[in-house]
Short mmCIF file of C-alpha atoms in Angstrom, two decimals:
data_model
loop_
_atom_site.label_atom_id
_atom_site.label_comp_id
_atom_site.label_asym_id
_atom_site.label_seq_id
_atom_site.Cartn_x
_atom_site.Cartn_y
_atom_site.Cartn_z
CA MET O 11 46.13 -130.39 -78.40
CA ARG O 12 51.50 -123.03 -87.08
CA VAL O 13 51.49 -114.79 -88.73
CA PHE O 14 49.82 -115.72 -91.88
CA LYS O 15 50.02 -114.27 -95.32
CA ARG O 16 46.24 -114.15 -95.53
CA LEU O 17 44.05 -112.24 -93.10
CA LEU O 18 40.81 -113.90 -92.11
CA ALA O 19 37.63 -111.94 -91.65
CA PRO O 20 36.34 -112.13 -88.07
CA ARG O 21 34.22 -115.19 -87.44
CA THR O 22 34.77 -116.70 -90.85
CA LEU O 23 37.46 -119.08 -89.73
CA ALA O 24 35.75 -122.13 -91.09
CA ALA O 25 36.65 -120.99 -94.58
CA THR O 26 39.64 -122.90 -95.91
CA ALA O 27 42.03 -122.62 -98.81
CA SER O 28 42.85 -125.85 -100.58
CA ILE O 29 46.21 -126.48 -102.19
CA SER O 30 45.77 -129.63 -104.27
CA LEU O 31 49.10 -131.07 -105.22
CA LEU O 32 47.65 -133.79 -107.41
CA ALA O 33 44.50 -133.51 -109.51
CA GLY O 34 42.27 -136.56 -109.29
CA CYS O 35 41.49 -136.83 -113.00
CA GLY O 36 38.76 -139.28 -113.87
CA LEU O 37 37.73 -139.63 -110.25
CA VAL O 38 34.52 -138.74 -108.46
CA GLU O 39 33.53 -138.82 -104.81
CA SER O 40 31.98 -142.02 -103.62
CA GLY O 41 29.07 -141.97 -101.24
CA GLY O 42 29.10 -143.94 -98.01
CA SER O 43 28.95 -147.68 -98.60
CA GLU O 44 28.66 -150.53 -96.17
CA ASP O 45 31.36 -152.41 -98.11
CA ALA O 46 33.83 -149.52 -98.32
CA GLU O 47 37.12 -149.76 -96.45
CA PRO O 48 37.37 -147.52 -93.40
CA ILE O 49 39.24 -144.29 -94.04
CA VAL O 50 42.36 -144.31 -91.86
CA VAL O 51 43.47 -140.94 -90.48
CA GLY O 52 46.75 -140.39 -88.64
CA THR O 53 47.39 -137.76 -85.98
CA THR O 54 49.92 -136.98 -83.26
CA SER O 55 47.12 -135.71 -81.01
CA ALA O 56 45.84 -138.61 -78.92
CA PRO O 57 43.02 -138.12 -76.38
CA SER O 58 43.97 -137.66 -72.74
CA THR O 59 40.55 -139.01 -71.67
CA LEU O 60 37.34 -140.30 -73.25
CA ASP O 61 35.06 -138.53 -70.77
CA PRO O 62 33.97 -135.01 -71.83
CA ALA O 63 33.66 -133.93 -68.18
CA ALA O 64 37.45 -134.17 -67.81
CA SER O 65 38.82 -132.64 -70.99
CA TRP O 66 39.65 -129.13 -72.11
CA ASP O 67 42.23 -130.20 -74.69
CA GLY O 68 42.76 -131.99 -77.99
CA SER O 69 40.60 -134.90 -76.87
CA TRP O 70 37.81 -132.82 -78.42
CA GLU O 71 38.99 -133.99 -81.84
CA LEU O 72 37.61 -137.43 -81.08
CA TYR O 73 34.59 -136.11 -79.18
CA ARG O 74 33.31 -134.10 -82.15
CA ASN O 75 32.88 -137.33 -84.08
CA VAL O 76 31.40 -139.64 -81.44
CA TYR O 77 29.43 -137.26 -79.23
CA GLN O 78 26.84 -134.63 -80.09
CA THR O 79 26.20 -131.11 -78.85
CA LEU O 80 23.03 -129.03 -78.86
CA VAL O 81 24.48 -126.62 -81.41
CA ALA O 82 27.63 -126.93 -83.52
CA PHE O 83 29.58 -125.49 -86.43
CA PRO O 84 28.85 -127.25 -89.73
CA SER O 85 31.43 -126.80 -92.47
CA GLY O 86 31.59 -123.12 -93.43
CA ALA O 87 29.48 -121.88 -90.51
CA ALA O 88 30.52 -118.72 -88.65
CA GLN O 89 27.86 -118.95 -85.92
CA PRO O 90 26.58 -121.95 -83.93
CA GLU O 91 23.83 -123.77 -85.80
CA PRO O 92 21.36 -126.47 -84.70
CA ASP O 93 22.67 -129.96 -84.10
CA ALA O 94 20.74 -131.92 -81.46
CA ALA O 95 18.44 -128.94 -80.88
CA GLU O 96 17.11 -125.57 -82.02
CA CYS O 97 18.31 -122.91 -79.57
CA ALA O 98 17.89 -119.18 -78.99
CA PHE O 99 17.92 -116.53 -76.28
CA GLU O 100 14.34 -116.09 -75.12
CA ASP O 101 14.54 -112.93 -72.98
CA ALA O 102 15.45 -109.32 -73.66
CA GLY O 103 18.44 -109.50 -71.34
CA ASN O 104 19.93 -112.55 -73.08
CA ARG O 105 20.12 -114.52 -69.85
CA GLU O 106 17.82 -117.42 -70.72
CA TYR O 107 18.99 -119.65 -73.54
CA ARG O 108 16.33 -122.17 -74.52
CA CYS O 109 16.84 -125.31 -76.62
CA THR O 110 14.25 -127.66 -78.11
CA LEU O 111 15.58 -131.12 -78.95
CA ARG O 112 14.86 -132.99 -82.14
CA GLU O 113 12.10 -135.53 -81.76
CA ASP O 114 12.72 -139.16 -80.74
CA MET O 115 16.48 -138.88 -80.26
CA THR O 116 18.56 -141.77 -78.92
CA PHE O 117 22.16 -142.53 -77.99
CA SER O 118 24.24 -144.96 -80.04
CA ASP O 119 23.12 -147.85 -77.79
CA GLY O 120 19.43 -147.04 -78.31
CA ASP O 121 18.88 -145.36 -74.93
CA LYS O 122 16.61 -142.31 -74.97
CA LEU O 123 18.26 -138.89 -75.38
CA ASP O 124 15.94 -136.36 -73.77
CA ALA O 125 16.05 -133.04 -71.93
CA ALA O 126 16.92 -134.82 -68.69
CA ALA O 127 20.02 -136.34 -70.35
CA VAL O 128 21.15 -132.89 -71.51
CA LYS O 129 20.74 -131.42 -68.03
CA TYR O 130 22.53 -134.43 -66.54
CA SER O 131 25.47 -134.01 -68.93
CA ILE O 132 26.00 -130.33 -68.10
CA ASP O 133 25.38 -130.72 -64.37
CA ARG O 134 27.92 -133.55 -64.03
CA ILE O 135 30.65 -131.37 -65.57
CA ARG O 136 30.05 -128.87 -62.75
CA ARG O 137 29.58 -131.53 -60.08
CA ILE O 138 32.80 -133.40 -60.92
CA GLY O 139 34.67 -130.12 -61.42
CA VAL O 140 37.92 -131.46 -62.84
CA LYS O 141 40.69 -128.93 -62.19
CA GLY O 142 41.62 -127.32 -65.49
CA GLY O 143 38.70 -129.11 -67.13
CA PRO O 144 35.67 -127.83 -69.05
CA VAL O 145 33.93 -126.58 -65.91
CA GLY O 146 35.93 -123.42 -66.57
CA LEU O 147 33.77 -122.74 -69.62
CA LEU O 148 30.58 -122.62 -67.55
CA GLY O 149 31.36 -119.66 -65.33
CA SER O 150 28.34 -117.68 -66.52
CA LEU O 151 25.86 -120.55 -66.03
CA ASP O 152 23.55 -120.39 -63.01
CA ARG O 153 21.35 -123.47 -63.51
CA VAL O 154 19.75 -125.76 -66.07
CA THR O 155 16.02 -126.52 -66.09
CA THR O 156 13.87 -128.80 -68.24
CA LYS O 157 10.27 -128.84 -69.40
CA GLY O 158 8.93 -132.10 -70.73
CA ASP O 159 11.19 -134.40 -72.73
CA ARG O 160 12.45 -131.89 -75.27
CA GLU O 161 12.90 -128.44 -73.72
CA VAL O 162 16.06 -127.35 -71.88
CA THR O 163 16.70 -123.83 -70.59
CA PHE O 164 20.08 -122.47 -69.49
CA HIS O 165 19.72 -119.69 -66.93
CA LEU O 166 22.76 -117.40 -66.85
CA LYS O 167 24.04 -115.37 -63.91
CA LYS O 168 24.69 -112.48 -66.26
CA THR O 169 24.53 -111.69 -69.94
CA ASP O 170 27.02 -113.76 -71.92
CA ALA O 171 26.90 -113.41 -75.70
CA THR O 172 29.48 -116.20 -76.02
CA PHE O 173 27.35 -118.84 -74.28
CA PRO O 174 26.01 -120.36 -77.54
CA PHE O 175 29.63 -120.73 -78.65
CA VAL O 176 30.41 -122.56 -75.40
CA LEU O 177 27.53 -124.98 -75.96
CA ALA O 178 28.94 -125.69 -79.43
CA THR O 179 32.24 -126.97 -78.02
CA PRO O 180 32.79 -130.73 -77.69
CA ALA O 181 33.19 -130.15 -73.94
CA MET O 182 29.41 -129.84 -73.77
CA SER O 183 28.88 -133.26 -75.35
CA ILE O 184 25.68 -135.05 -74.35
CA VAL O 185 26.31 -138.36 -72.55
CA ASP O 186 24.05 -141.27 -71.59
CA PRO O 187 23.13 -140.97 -67.88
CA LYS O 188 22.99 -144.77 -67.62
CA GLU O 189 26.66 -145.06 -68.63
CA TYR O 190 28.29 -142.01 -67.00
CA PRO O 191 28.37 -141.66 -63.19
CA ALA O 192 26.94 -138.39 -61.90
CA ASP O 193 29.79 -137.63 -59.50
CA LYS O 194 32.88 -139.25 -61.02
CA LEU O 195 34.47 -139.92 -64.38
CA ARG O 196 33.70 -142.95 -66.49
CA GLU O 197 36.71 -145.26 -66.35
CA ASP O 198 35.84 -148.33 -68.43
CA GLY O 199 37.31 -146.96 -71.68
CA GLY O 200 33.93 -146.80 -73.39
CA VAL O 201 31.96 -144.06 -75.13
CA THR O 202 28.17 -143.76 -75.32
CA GLY O 203 27.23 -140.70 -77.29
CA SER O 204 24.90 -139.67 -80.11
CA GLY O 205 27.38 -138.37 -82.66
CA PRO O 206 27.79 -139.38 -86.31
CA TYR O 207 29.96 -142.34 -85.28
CA ALA O 208 30.00 -144.88 -82.49
CA LEU O 209 33.31 -145.90 -80.92
CA ASP O 210 33.69 -149.57 -81.87
CA SER O 211 37.04 -150.03 -80.10
CA TYR O 212 39.80 -147.95 -78.58
CA THR O 213 43.42 -148.74 -77.81
CA GLU O 214 45.04 -145.94 -75.83
CA GLY O 215 47.87 -144.29 -77.72
CA GLU O 216 47.32 -146.52 -80.76
CA LYS O 217 43.94 -146.20 -82.44
CA ALA O 218 40.23 -145.44 -82.25
CA VAL O 219 37.88 -147.40 -84.52
CA LEU O 220 34.76 -145.44 -85.46
CA VAL O 221 31.73 -146.98 -87.14
CA LYS O 222 28.53 -145.42 -88.43
CA ASN O 223 26.06 -144.62 -85.65
CA GLU O 224 22.76 -145.94 -87.00
CA HIS O 225 20.82 -143.90 -84.41
CA TYR O 226 22.39 -140.55 -85.36
CA ASP O 227 20.11 -137.56 -86.00
CA GLY O 228 21.99 -134.33 -86.59
CA PHE O 229 23.45 -131.97 -89.19
CA ALA O 230 26.36 -134.15 -90.37
CA ASP O 231 26.03 -135.56 -93.87
CA ARG O 232 28.32 -138.57 -93.63
CA LYS O 233 30.39 -139.21 -96.74
CA ASN O 234 31.75 -142.49 -95.33
CA ASP O 235 30.64 -145.29 -93.02
CA ALA O 236 33.74 -145.89 -90.93
CA VAL O 237 36.94 -144.12 -89.88
CA THR O 238 39.94 -145.45 -88.00
CA ILE O 239 42.12 -142.87 -86.24
CA ARG O 240 45.71 -143.94 -85.66
CA TYR O 241 47.84 -142.13 -83.10
CA PHE O 242 51.53 -141.48 -83.75
CA GLU O 243 54.27 -140.12 -81.52
CA ASP O 244 55.97 -138.04 -84.22
CA SER O 245 55.40 -136.58 -87.65
CA ALA O 246 58.07 -138.62 -89.43
CA GLU O 247 56.47 -141.92 -88.47
CA MET O 248 53.05 -140.63 -89.49
CA VAL O 249 54.18 -139.36 -92.90
CA ALA O 250 56.05 -142.61 -93.56
CA ALA O 251 52.79 -144.47 -92.92
CA LEU O 252 50.98 -142.13 -95.35
CA LYS O 253 53.55 -142.67 -98.09
CA ALA O 254 53.40 -146.42 -97.51
CA LYS O 255 49.58 -146.26 -97.87
CA LYS O 256 49.08 -147.59 -94.35
CA ILE O 257 46.95 -144.53 -93.64
CA ASP O 258 44.86 -142.38 -96.00
CA ALA O 259 45.29 -138.92 -94.45
CA THR O 260 47.04 -137.04 -91.66
CA PHE O 261 45.58 -134.54 -89.26
CA ARG O 262 47.31 -132.52 -86.54
CA GLY O 263 51.06 -132.72 -86.04
CA LEU O 264 52.30 -132.64 -89.62
CA GLY O 265 55.93 -131.48 -89.41
CA ALA O 266 57.15 -128.28 -91.07
CA SER O 267 59.68 -130.16 -93.20
CA ASP O 268 56.94 -132.48 -94.42
CA VAL O 269 54.72 -129.53 -95.36
CA VAL O 270 57.56 -127.90 -97.28
CA ASP O 271 58.38 -131.21 -98.99
CA LEU O 272 54.78 -131.77 -100.07
CA GLN O 273 54.51 -128.21 -101.36
CA ALA O 274 57.72 -128.65 -103.38
CA LYS O 275 56.74 -131.95 -104.99
CA HIS O 276 53.42 -130.68 -106.32
CA GLY O 277 51.77 -134.08 -105.97
CA SER O 278 54.41 -136.11 -107.79
CA ASP O 279 54.31 -138.68 -104.97
CA GLY O 280 50.56 -139.25 -105.24
CA LEU O 281 49.68 -137.11 -102.26
CA GLN O 282 47.75 -133.89 -101.82
CA LEU O 283 48.05 -131.13 -99.26
CA VAL O 284 45.08 -129.17 -97.94
CA GLU O 285 45.83 -125.95 -96.08
CA GLY O 286 43.22 -124.77 -93.59
CA ALA O 287 42.83 -121.33 -92.08
CA GLY O 288 44.55 -121.45 -88.73
CA THR O 289 44.05 -119.96 -85.30
CA GLU O 290 46.35 -122.38 -83.52
CA ILE O 291 48.83 -120.59 -81.27
CA SER O 292 51.93 -121.62 -79.32
CA TYR O 293 52.97 -119.91 -76.11
CA LEU O 294 54.96 -120.21 -72.88
CA VAL O 295 53.31 -120.30 -69.45
CA PHE O 296 55.07 -118.96 -66.35
CA ASN O 297 54.21 -120.46 -62.98
CA PRO O 298 53.69 -117.61 -60.48
CA ARG O 299 54.67 -119.91 -57.60
CA ASP O 300 58.17 -120.50 -58.97
CA PRO O 301 60.87 -118.35 -57.32
CA TRP O 302 62.21 -117.21 -60.69
CA ALA O 303 59.33 -117.47 -63.16
CA GLY O 304 57.15 -115.76 -60.55
CA LYS O 305 59.21 -112.56 -60.89
CA ARG O 306 57.74 -110.11 -63.38
CA ALA O 307 61.19 -108.77 -64.32
CA VAL O 308 62.39 -112.27 -65.25
CA ARG O 309 59.37 -112.84 -67.45
CA ARG O 310 59.73 -109.47 -69.15
CA ALA O 311 63.44 -110.06 -69.72
CA ILE O 312 62.62 -113.36 -71.43
CA ALA O 313 60.02 -111.57 -73.55
CA GLN O 314 62.71 -109.06 -74.50
CA VAL O 315 65.16 -111.78 -75.60
CA ILE O 316 62.91 -114.21 -77.49
CA ASP O 317 63.32 -113.99 -81.27
CA ARG O 318 60.05 -115.24 -82.72
CA GLY O 319 61.21 -114.65 -86.28
CA ALA O 320 64.11 -117.06 -85.81
CA ILE O 321 61.78 -119.71 -84.38
CA ALA O 322 59.37 -119.33 -87.31
CA HIS O 323 62.11 -119.41 -89.95
CA GLU O 324 64.79 -121.70 -88.57
CA VAL O 325 62.56 -124.28 -86.83
CA TYR O 326 59.26 -124.13 -88.70
CA ARG O 327 60.60 -123.11 -92.11
CA ASP O 328 58.07 -120.29 -92.36
CA THR O 329 55.03 -122.58 -92.06
CA VAL O 330 54.17 -120.45 -89.00
CA GLU O 331 54.49 -116.73 -88.34
CA PRO O 332 55.55 -114.75 -85.25
CA LEU O 333 52.73 -113.89 -82.85
CA TYR O 334 52.82 -110.82 -80.61
CA SER O 335 49.51 -111.23 -78.79
CA MET O 336 47.51 -114.08 -77.30
CA VAL O 337 44.69 -113.20 -79.72
CA PRO O 338 45.75 -114.41 -83.18
CA LYS O 339 45.72 -112.41 -86.36
CA GLY O 340 42.38 -112.64 -88.17
CA LEU O 341 40.20 -112.23 -85.08
CA THR O 342 38.52 -108.97 -84.14
CA GLY O 343 40.60 -107.34 -81.41
CA HIS O 344 44.02 -108.72 -82.39
CA THR O 345 46.94 -106.48 -81.38
CA THR O 346 50.74 -106.61 -81.39
CA ASP O 347 51.35 -105.51 -77.81
CA PHE O 348 54.41 -107.69 -77.21
CA PHE O 349 56.13 -106.07 -80.19
CA ASP O 350 54.90 -102.63 -79.18
CA ASP O 351 56.25 -103.11 -75.63
CA PHE O 352 59.51 -104.93 -76.37
CA GLY O 353 60.33 -104.27 -80.02
CA ASP O 354 63.10 -106.31 -81.59
CA PRO O 355 64.98 -108.88 -79.45
CA SER O 356 67.67 -107.22 -77.33
CA ALA O 357 69.93 -108.78 -74.70
CA THR O 358 71.03 -105.29 -73.65
CA LYS O 359 67.47 -104.18 -72.87
CA ALA O 360 66.79 -107.47 -71.10
CA ALA O 361 69.90 -107.01 -68.94
CA GLY O 362 68.59 -103.58 -67.96
CA ILE O 363 65.21 -105.04 -66.92
CA LEU O 364 66.91 -107.58 -64.65
CA SER O 365 69.43 -105.07 -63.28
CA ASP O 366 66.72 -102.55 -62.40
CA ALA O 367 64.95 -105.30 -60.43
CA GLY O 368 68.14 -106.23 -58.56
CA ILE O 369 68.28 -109.71 -60.11
CA THR O 370 71.70 -111.32 -60.47
CA THR O 371 72.45 -113.21 -63.68
CA PRO O 372 72.48 -115.81 -65.05
CA VAL O 373 68.94 -116.67 -63.95
CA PRO O 374 68.39 -120.45 -63.67
CA LEU O 375 65.33 -121.71 -65.58
CA THR O 376 63.81 -125.09 -66.33
CA LEU O 377 61.62 -125.18 -69.44
CA TRP O 378 59.22 -128.07 -70.00
CA TYR O 379 57.62 -129.29 -73.21
CA THR O 380 55.59 -132.28 -74.33
CA THR O 381 57.10 -134.81 -76.72
CA ASP O 382 53.98 -136.03 -78.51
CA ARG O 383 51.33 -133.33 -78.72
CA TYR O 384 52.24 -130.47 -81.01
CA GLY O 385 54.37 -132.12 -83.66
CA SER O 386 57.98 -133.11 -84.16
CA GLN O 387 59.21 -129.48 -84.26
CA THR O 388 58.47 -128.98 -80.57
CA ALA O 389 61.83 -130.29 -79.35
CA PRO O 390 63.83 -128.19 -81.87
CA GLU O 391 61.68 -125.19 -80.94
CA PHE O 392 62.63 -125.47 -77.28
CA GLN O 393 66.27 -126.07 -78.16
CA GLU O 394 66.15 -122.81 -80.13
CA ILE O 395 64.54 -121.00 -77.17
CA LYS O 396 67.29 -122.36 -74.90
CA ARG O 397 69.95 -121.22 -77.38
CA GLN O 398 68.51 -117.71 -77.57
CA LEU O 399 68.21 -117.30 -73.80
CA GLU O 400 71.69 -118.64 -73.06
CA GLU O 401 73.27 -116.65 -75.88
CA SER O 402 72.12 -113.52 -74.06
CA LYS O 403 74.33 -114.59 -71.09
CA LEU O 404 71.39 -113.72 -68.81
CA PHE O 405 69.90 -117.22 -68.34
CA LYS O 406 71.02 -120.77 -67.66
CA VAL O 407 68.40 -123.09 -69.12
CA LYS O 408 67.60 -126.74 -68.54
CA LEU O 409 65.12 -128.53 -70.81
CA GLU O 410 62.77 -131.28 -69.61
CA SER O 411 60.05 -133.16 -71.45
CA ARG O 412 57.32 -135.76 -71.00
CA PRO O 413 54.64 -137.47 -73.12
CA TRP O 414 51.37 -135.53 -73.12
CA LYS O 415 49.41 -137.59 -70.63
CA THR O 416 52.02 -137.29 -67.86
CA TYR O 417 52.97 -133.79 -69.01
CA GLU O 418 49.39 -132.58 -68.61
CA ALA O 419 49.13 -134.14 -65.16
CA GLY O 420 52.36 -132.38 -64.18
CA TYR O 421 51.32 -128.87 -65.14
CA ARG O 422 47.93 -129.35 -63.49
CA LYS O 423 49.83 -130.08 -60.27
CA GLY O 424 51.94 -126.95 -60.72
CA GLU O 425 55.18 -128.88 -61.17
CA TYR O 426 56.72 -126.80 -63.99
CA PRO O 427 58.35 -123.35 -63.63
CA VAL O 428 57.95 -122.57 -67.34
CA PHE O 429 56.14 -124.78 -69.82
CA GLY O 430 54.98 -124.78 -73.40
CA ARG O 431 51.39 -125.06 -74.50
CA GLY O 432 49.48 -124.86 -77.73
CA TRP O 433 45.92 -123.65 -78.03
CA PHE O 434 43.34 -124.69 -80.55
CA PRO O 435 40.35 -122.40 -79.97
CA ASP O 436 37.11 -123.61 -78.44
CA PHE O 437 35.31 -121.12 -80.67
CA PRO O 438 36.34 -118.30 -83.05
CA ASP O 439 36.22 -115.25 -80.78
CA ALA O 440 38.89 -113.18 -79.03
CA ASP O 441 37.21 -114.02 -75.71
CA ASN O 442 38.42 -117.61 -76.11
CA PHE O 443 42.06 -116.54 -76.27
CA ILE O 444 41.83 -114.55 -73.04
CA ALA O 445 39.15 -115.89 -70.70
CA PRO O 446 40.45 -119.50 -70.46
CA PHE O 447 43.84 -118.34 -69.17
CA VAL O 448 42.86 -115.87 -66.45
CA GLY O 449 41.26 -116.20 -63.03
CA GLN O 450 41.92 -118.43 -60.04
CA GLU O 451 40.73 -121.54 -61.90
CA ASN O 452 41.75 -121.66 -65.53
CA ALA O 453 42.68 -124.07 -68.32
CA LEU O 454 46.36 -123.96 -67.36
CA SER O 455 45.91 -124.70 -63.64
CA THR O 456 48.20 -121.74 -62.90
CA PRO O 457 46.16 -118.97 -61.23
CA TYR O 458 46.34 -115.64 -63.05
CA LEU O 459 44.53 -112.99 -61.03
CA SER O 460 43.72 -109.90 -63.08
CA PRO O 461 40.55 -108.27 -61.70
CA GLU O 462 40.39 -105.68 -64.47
CA ILE O 463 40.17 -108.45 -67.07
CA THR O 464 37.95 -110.91 -65.20
CA ASP O 465 35.67 -108.45 -63.38
CA ARG O 466 35.32 -105.62 -65.87
CA LEU O 467 36.60 -106.17 -69.41
CA LEU O 468 35.27 -109.68 -70.07
CA PRO O 469 31.83 -109.02 -68.52
CA GLN O 470 31.53 -105.82 -70.59
CA SER O 471 32.42 -107.64 -73.81
CA ARG O 472 29.93 -110.44 -73.15
CA GLN O 473 27.02 -108.03 -73.03
CA GLU O 474 27.49 -107.29 -76.72
CA SER O 475 26.09 -109.67 -79.33
CA ASP O 476 27.87 -107.71 -82.06
CA ARG O 477 31.38 -109.02 -81.47
CA GLY O 478 32.86 -106.35 -83.69
CA ALA O 479 31.80 -103.77 -81.10
CA VAL O 480 34.04 -105.06 -78.30
CA VAL O 481 37.47 -104.27 -79.76
CA ARG O 482 38.30 -101.76 -77.02
CA GLN O 483 37.86 -104.29 -74.22
CA PHE O 484 40.00 -106.91 -75.92
CA GLU O 485 42.73 -104.43 -76.80
CA ARG O 486 42.97 -103.36 -73.15
CA ALA O 487 43.04 -106.98 -71.95
CA GLN O 488 45.93 -107.77 -74.28
CA GLN O 489 47.79 -104.69 -73.09
CA ILE O 490 47.53 -105.92 -69.50
CA MET O 491 48.67 -109.41 -70.48
CA ALA O 492 51.74 -108.04 -72.25
CA GLN O 493 52.65 -105.93 -69.22
CA ASP O 494 52.34 -108.93 -66.91
CA ALA O 495 54.08 -111.33 -69.34
CA ARG O 496 52.51 -114.27 -67.52
CA LEU O 497 51.88 -115.85 -70.93
CA LEU O 498 54.32 -115.36 -73.79
CA PRO O 499 52.88 -115.87 -77.31
CA LEU O 500 55.35 -117.36 -79.77
CA TRP O 501 53.69 -118.17 -83.09
CA GLN O 502 50.44 -118.67 -84.96
CA GLY O 503 49.99 -121.47 -87.44
CA LYS O 504 47.80 -123.02 -90.07
CA GLN O 505 46.35 -126.49 -90.13
CA TYR O 506 47.57 -128.83 -92.83
CA ILE O 507 45.99 -132.07 -93.98
CA ALA O 508 48.06 -134.39 -96.14
CA ALA O 509 46.15 -137.16 -97.86
CA SER O 510 46.25 -139.74 -100.58
CA ASP O 511 44.97 -138.46 -103.91
CA GLU O 512 42.15 -141.00 -103.49
CA ILE O 513 40.64 -138.99 -100.62
CA SER O 514 38.15 -136.14 -101.07
CA GLY O 515 36.70 -133.66 -98.60
CA GLY O 516 39.77 -132.39 -96.79
CA GLU O 517 38.95 -128.80 -97.72
CA ARG O 518 35.58 -129.13 -95.92
CA ALA O 519 36.73 -131.18 -92.97
CA LEU O 520 37.93 -128.47 -90.57
CA ASP O 521 35.48 -126.63 -88.35
CA PRO O 522 36.20 -123.08 -87.07
CA SER O 523 38.23 -124.56 -84.20
CA THR O 524 40.24 -126.64 -86.72
CA ILE O 525 38.76 -129.88 -85.40
CA MET O 526 38.42 -132.49 -88.11
CA MET O 527 34.90 -133.54 -89.00
CA MET O 528 35.72 -137.07 -90.17
CA TRP O 529 32.36 -137.46 -91.90
CA GLU O 530 33.42 -135.05 -94.65
CA LEU O 531 36.11 -137.45 -95.93
CA SER O 532 35.38 -139.89 -98.72
CA ARG O 533 37.14 -142.08 -101.24
CA LYS O 534 37.12 -141.32 -104.94
CA THR O 535 36.02 -143.94 -107.43
CA SER O 536 36.60 -144.28 -111.18
CA TRP O 537 33.99 -143.15 -113.66
#
């Protein structure tokens, strides 16, 4: 669906720092106007599906704007706040989470949005059960009940302090029961939600046209009436469109060279750069079923060779920083276990790991990456990884790649020995950088069985509403993950938005999961 020079306080990740490269003198924000041109936003992150029941990926970036959730993260929020409903735990054991909907709510087509629709939306995620899909977020949910038209109660199997955060994710979007089959995905290319915008039209891989949803009732204060999202395959094409004024802003996938160029020009080209606090991470996934990647010694030898500093500097030009844990810097519980265990890159130490395990070198490996998901630096990043591994004389590496849609289908089928993934958090908590990747069914579709993590550490941490009190559990989980080396963290990044100097609101437009809230963008007008 990019470590930083500024530490973020736990759970304050919606705060952003704005670097304005061109001051808009004599300009003020315009309010939404029916006659205003749509704001056109470019991104390299196209949806893999329009149905929330199928997606646990960057498709959420569209969902946040066209669907609605019971609770959400308004700009600047550190905890879930009311959106479609007021919600709270109602029992002493924090196992009954009750929500009361706003009055007289409807979907964008005018159909009634009631408690039954909410229950239907959550139940169909579980009923359809897409492998690697959002059903993985609902592991603590026992059942959903309703009372009247407005009251919904979520009964949990066990205490889960993160459940409100789960409900705030776009995966839990409320859908119209009349338009979404109960036992299969919607396949007509349409969207019927209750978010700030309605989807007027959608061309896969090209654009999504969003118009103001006249039936919307939620927290979003729309600063515009229409947004068109254009999807690009690479950063260079997207930035060229921005400079040519074919788009007004970019989001997701801005290349490192473009960031450095914009920073250097200080707005002389009529553009501005907004830098958002980032919890995006990049990592490698090892398939346990592969004859080579399935060997712990091979994985640990790779971890011993990889030079994250070279990747950050040579490929990303220091717009990202090395990451030594799956939990990024800035979150409570972050550690540096991969550095603690492996230290600086060393081919000699890696050779010893393989030799002790009786593994003959060079080890053959095929590394897979996606061509159109994480920006134009992805291919150079994997070329650098290949160079590092082969320079050690311990590995013989072949690189393969696919566009995201077929790439995602491939890793869900277990086709790749080693593959690259990025992770944009569902919610700002260390739990969300551990829980999605472990267990028999997880977001990567590669089983990772670790009973200590899944059966003891995560349940213990979820009993505590004070997330600062669960550091010990997360530190132990990261220690286990470093020892297993099933997932290999590479870097942590920030989110950059480049925009025309005519656009306001970029500094408010990123939620704590760095999803763009399109309604915060507006055009400036002359005095």
